[in-house]
PDB file of C-alpha atoms and ligand atoms in Angstrom:
ATOM      1  CA  MET A   1      -6.086  24.128  -9.657  1.00 76.00           C
ATOM      2  CA  ASP A   2      -3.676  21.888  -7.799  1.00 94.00           C
ATOM      3  CA  CYS A   3      -5.255  18.566  -8.777  1.00 98.00           C
ATOM      4  CA  LEU A   4      -3.169  15.441  -9.464  1.00 98.00           C
ATOM      5  CA  PHE A   5      -5.532  13.957 -12.044  1.00 98.00           C
ATOM      6  CA  CYS A   6      -6.009  17.321 -13.836  1.00 98.00           C
ATOM      7  CA  LYS A   7      -2.205  17.350 -14.180  1.00 98.00           C
ATOM      8  CA  ILE A   8      -2.184  13.762 -15.487  1.00 98.00           C
ATOM      9  CA  ALA A   9      -5.000  14.646 -17.935  1.00 98.00           C
ATOM     10  CA  ALA A  10      -2.962  17.632 -19.160  1.00 97.00           C
ATOM     11  CA  GLY A  11       0.153  15.456 -19.587  1.00 97.00           C
ATOM     12  CA  GLU A  12       2.049  17.463 -16.947  1.00 97.00           C
ATOM     13  CA  ILE A  13       2.527  14.291 -14.893  1.00 98.00           C
ATOM     14  CA  PRO A  14       3.264  11.085 -16.855  1.00 98.00           C
ATOM     15  CA  SER A  15       0.967   8.060 -16.822  1.00 98.00           C
ATOM     16  CA  ARG A  16       0.834   4.664 -18.500  1.00 98.00           C
ATOM     17  CA  LYS A  17      -1.946   5.396 -20.952  1.00 98.00           C
ATOM     18  CA  VAL A  18      -4.521   2.744 -21.949  1.00 98.00           C
ATOM     19  CA  TYR A  19      -6.899   4.965 -23.956  1.00 98.00           C
ATOM     20  CA  GLU A  20      -7.515   8.644 -24.606  1.00 98.00           C
ATOM     21  CA  ASP A  21     -10.021  10.787 -26.468  1.00 98.00           C
ATOM     22  CA  GLU A  22     -11.038  14.427 -26.264  1.00 98.00           C
ATOM     23  CA  GLN A  23     -13.190  13.847 -23.174  1.00 98.00           C
ATOM     24  CA  ILE A  24     -11.507  11.154 -21.093  1.00 98.00           C
ATOM     25  CA  LEU A  25      -8.191   9.497 -20.211  1.00 98.00           C
ATOM     26  CA  VAL A  26      -7.623   5.894 -19.121  1.00 98.00           C
ATOM     27  CA  PHE A  27      -4.335   4.970 -17.417  1.00 98.00           C
ATOM     28  CA  TYR A  28      -2.919   2.222 -15.215  1.00 98.00           C
ATOM     29  CA  ASP A  29      -3.117   2.686 -11.442  1.00 98.00           C
ATOM     30  CA  ILE A  30       0.327   3.299  -9.921  1.00 98.00           C
ATOM     31  CA  GLU A  31      -0.506   0.925  -7.026  1.00 98.00           C
ATOM     32  CA  PRO A  32      -2.446  -1.910  -8.677  1.00 98.00           C
ATOM     33  CA  GLN A  33      -4.867  -3.866  -6.483  1.00 98.00           C
ATOM     34  CA  ALA A  34      -5.414  -6.597  -9.095  1.00 98.00           C
ATOM     35  CA  PRO A  35      -3.499  -7.976 -12.116  1.00 98.00           C
ATOM     36  CA  VAL A  36      -5.494  -5.499 -14.235  1.00 98.00           C
ATOM     37  CA  HIS A  37      -6.193  -2.138 -12.558  1.00 98.00           C
ATOM     38  CA  PHE A  38      -6.734   1.039 -14.520  1.00 99.00           C
ATOM     39  CA  LEU A  39      -8.475   4.344 -13.869  1.00 99.00           C
ATOM     40  CA  VAL A  40     -10.912   6.208 -16.099  1.00 99.00           C
ATOM     41  CA  ILE A  41     -11.124   9.982 -15.614  1.00 99.00           C
ATOM     42  CA  PRO A  42     -12.902  12.864 -17.298  1.00 98.00           C
ATOM     43  CA  LYS A  43     -10.383  15.460 -18.526  1.00 98.00           C
ATOM     44  CA  LYS A  44     -12.632  18.196 -17.170  1.00 98.00           C
ATOM     45  CA  HIS A  45     -12.479  18.435 -13.391  1.00 98.00           C
ATOM     46  CA  ILE A  46     -15.400  16.943 -11.456  1.00 98.00           C
ATOM     47  CA  SER A  47     -14.639  16.212  -7.774  1.00 98.00           C
ATOM     48  CA  SER A  48     -16.608  12.995  -7.348  1.00 98.00           C
ATOM     49  CA  VAL A  49     -19.896  11.236  -8.133  1.00 98.00           C
ATOM     50  CA  GLY A  50     -21.391  13.640  -5.590  1.00 98.00           C
ATOM     51  CA  GLU A  51     -20.880  16.453  -8.112  1.00 98.00           C
ATOM     52  CA  ILE A  52     -22.659  14.811 -11.083  1.00 98.00           C
ATOM     53  CA  THR A  53     -25.475  17.026 -12.434  1.00 98.00           C
ATOM     54  CA  PRO A  54     -27.842  16.978 -15.438  1.00 98.00           C
ATOM     55  CA  GLU A  55     -25.337  19.325 -17.126  1.00 98.00           C
ATOM     56  CA  ASN A  56     -22.279  17.055 -16.819  1.00 98.00           C
ATOM     57  CA  SER A  57     -23.728  13.526 -16.555  1.00 98.00           C
ATOM     58  CA  GLN A  58     -23.172  12.700 -20.247  1.00 98.00           C
ATOM     59  CA  ILE A  59     -19.524  12.006 -19.422  1.00 98.00           C
ATOM     60  CA  VAL A  60     -20.548   9.088 -17.200  1.00 98.00           C
ATOM     61  CA  ALA A  61     -22.356   7.355 -20.081  1.00 98.00           C
ATOM     62  CA  HIS A  62     -19.318   7.927 -22.288  1.00 98.00           C
ATOM     63  CA  ILE A  63     -16.997   6.524 -19.610  1.00 98.00           C
ATOM     64  CA  TYR A  64     -19.087   3.339 -19.345  1.00 98.00           C
ATOM     65  CA  GLU A  65     -19.175   2.939 -23.130  1.00 98.00           C
ATOM     66  CA  VAL A  66     -15.378   3.090 -23.198  1.00 98.00           C
ATOM     67  CA  ILE A  67     -15.117   0.665 -20.256  1.00 98.00           C
ATOM     68  CA  ALA A  68     -17.324  -1.813 -22.159  1.00 98.00           C
ATOM     69  CA  LYS A  69     -15.133  -1.478 -25.267  1.00 98.00           C
ATOM     70  CA  LEU A  70     -11.910  -1.853 -23.263  1.00 98.00           C
ATOM     71  CA  SER A  71     -13.296  -4.914 -21.448  1.00 98.00           C
ATOM     72  CA  GLN A  72     -13.650  -6.546 -24.871  1.00 98.00           C
ATOM     73  CA  ASP A  73     -10.302  -5.337 -26.234  1.00 98.00           C
ATOM     74  CA  LEU A  74      -8.448  -6.437 -23.071  1.00 98.00           C
ATOM     75  CA  LYS A  75     -10.407  -9.725 -22.926  1.00 98.00           C
ATOM     76  CA  LEU A  76     -11.791  -9.270 -19.421  1.00 98.00           C
ATOM     77  CA  GLU A  77     -14.498 -11.847 -20.173  1.00 97.00           C
ATOM     78  CA  ASN A  78     -13.925 -13.658 -16.834  1.00 97.00           C
ATOM     79  CA  GLY A  79     -15.250 -10.588 -15.052  1.00 98.00           C
ATOM     80  CA  PHE A  80     -14.255  -7.143 -13.901  1.00 98.00           C
ATOM     81  CA  ARG A  81     -15.351  -4.604 -11.331  1.00 98.00           C
ATOM     82  CA  VAL A  82     -15.946  -0.868 -11.724  1.00 98.00           C
ATOM     83  CA  VAL A  83     -15.569   1.101  -8.485  1.00 98.00           C
ATOM     84  CA  THR A  84     -15.747   4.790  -7.704  1.00 98.00           C
ATOM     85  CA  ASN A  85     -15.023   5.884  -4.156  1.00 98.00           C
ATOM     86  CA  CYS A  86     -16.813   9.043  -3.083  1.00 98.00           C
ATOM     87  CA  GLY A  87     -15.615  10.951  -0.038  1.00 97.00           C
ATOM     88  CA  GLU A  88     -13.370  10.229   2.910  1.00 96.00           C
ATOM     89  CA  GLU A  89     -15.164   7.285   4.529  1.00 96.00           C
ATOM     90  CA  ALA A  90     -15.342   5.494   1.188  1.00 97.00           C
ATOM     91  CA  GLY A  91     -11.572   5.913   0.778  1.00 96.00           C
ATOM     92  CA  GLN A  92     -11.436   8.538  -1.962  1.00 98.00           C
ATOM     93  CA  SER A  93      -7.852   9.815  -1.895  1.00 98.00           C
ATOM     94  CA  VAL A  94      -7.839  11.882  -5.120  1.00 98.00           C
ATOM     95  CA  PRO A  95     -10.680  14.454  -5.356  1.00 98.00           C
ATOM     96  CA  HIS A  96     -11.114  14.187  -9.155  1.00 98.00           C
ATOM     97  CA  LEU A  97     -13.811  11.774 -10.397  1.00 98.00           C
ATOM     98  CA  HIS A  98     -12.312   8.412 -11.355  1.00 98.00           C
ATOM     99  CA  PHE A  99     -13.580   4.929 -12.004  1.00 98.00           C
ATOM    100  CA  HIS A 100     -11.335   2.023 -11.008  1.00 98.00           C
ATOM    101  CA  VAL A 101     -11.534  -1.020 -13.318  1.00 98.00           C
ATOM    102  CA  LEU A 102     -10.233  -4.162 -11.593  1.00 98.00           C
ATOM    103  CA  ALA A 103      -9.830  -7.618 -13.124  1.00 98.00           C
ATOM    104  CA  GLY A 104      -7.624 -10.692 -13.316  1.00 98.00           C
ATOM    105  CA  ARG A 105      -8.426 -12.229  -9.933  1.00 97.00           C
ATOM    106  CA  SER A 106     -11.405 -13.223  -7.840  1.00 96.00           C
ATOM    107  CA  LEU A 107     -12.818 -10.116  -6.110  1.00 96.00           C
ATOM    108  CA  ALA A 108     -14.483 -10.316  -2.680  1.00 95.00           C
ATOM    109  CA  TRP A 109     -18.009  -9.074  -2.119  1.00 96.00           C
ATOM    110  CA  PRO A 110     -19.097  -7.172  -0.085  1.00 94.00           C
ATOM    111  CA  PRO A 111     -16.010  -4.949  -0.056  1.00 88.00           C
ATOM    112  CA  GLY A 112     -14.317  -4.322   3.289  1.00 81.00           C
TER     113      GLY A 112
HETATM  114  P1  LIG B   1      -9.062   6.566  -4.664  1.00 63.53           P
HETATM  115  O1  LIG B   1      -8.258   6.165  -3.439  1.00 63.53           O
HETATM  116  O2  LIG B   1     -10.307   5.784  -4.886  1.00 63.53           O
HETATM  117  O3  LIG B   1      -9.277   8.068  -4.680  1.00 63.53           O
HETATM  118  O4  LIG B   1      -8.149   6.202  -5.917  1.00 63.53           O
HETATM  119  C1  LIG B   1      -7.022   6.935  -6.262  1.00 63.53           C
HETATM  120  C2  LIG B   1      -6.108   6.001  -6.992  1.00 63.53           C
HETATM  121  O5  LIG B   1      -5.140   6.759  -7.689  1.00 63.53           O
HETATM  122  C3  LIG B   1      -5.339   5.015  -6.101  1.00 63.53           C
HETATM  123  O6  LIG B   1      -5.668   3.679  -6.473  1.00 63.53           O
HETATM  124  C4  LIG B   1      -3.877   5.359  -6.360  1.00 63.53           C
HETATM  125  O7  LIG B   1      -3.045   4.211  -6.392  1.00 63.53           O
HETATM  126  C5  LIG B   1      -3.959   6.026  -7.736  1.00 63.53           C
HETATM  127  N1  LIG B   1      -2.883   6.955  -8.038  1.00 63.53           N
HETATM  128  C6  LIG B   1      -2.375   7.934  -7.255  1.00 63.53           C
HETATM  129  N2  LIG B   1      -1.410   8.626  -7.896  1.00 63.53           N
HETATM  130  C7  LIG B   1      -1.309   8.066  -9.130  1.00 63.53           C
HETATM  131  C8  LIG B   1      -0.491   8.320 -10.276  1.00 63.53           C
HETATM  132  N3  LIG B   1       0.431   9.301 -10.296  1.00 63.53           N
HETATM  133  N4  LIG B   1      -0.651   7.535 -11.373  1.00 63.53           N
HETATM  134  C9  LIG B   1      -1.556   6.536 -11.368  1.00 63.53           C
HETATM  135  N5  LIG B   1      -2.373   6.253 -10.333  1.00 63.53           N
HETATM  136  C10 LIG B   1      -2.244   6.998  -9.224  1.00 63.53           C
HETATM  137 ZN1  LIG B   2      -8.937  17.575 -11.282  1.00 63.53          ZN
END
């Protein structure tokens, strides 16, 4: 499949890795929107949150466990935001499930 994040997960396209295990990869966003901005992806292709099912939802719990651990390791104690855009109107540009983790500045709410 011609998927950018599948290629990054397979190491075919380089990334600045933050964390990796057998199920997920964490790497810095190429166009950071905050002083800290990394992406968390499952290695197995899932298109978006809209494709989460009882069969594959375990990965989401694992992703959040790793985000919690990384927030401690990277000392994001002042706050951080986890965002996943789903579909065109929400601004999803890469159709492979990913969670943005943003930190290091004050973040507006609600988002634009
Ligand atoms: P979204 O627009 O929510 O689908 O998020 C996709 C994100 O992937 C954007 O923040 C892009 O900056 C980021 N991105 C695109 N290509 C790469 C790449 N090769 N390495 C790291 N991040 C990327
Ligand atoms: Zn993919």
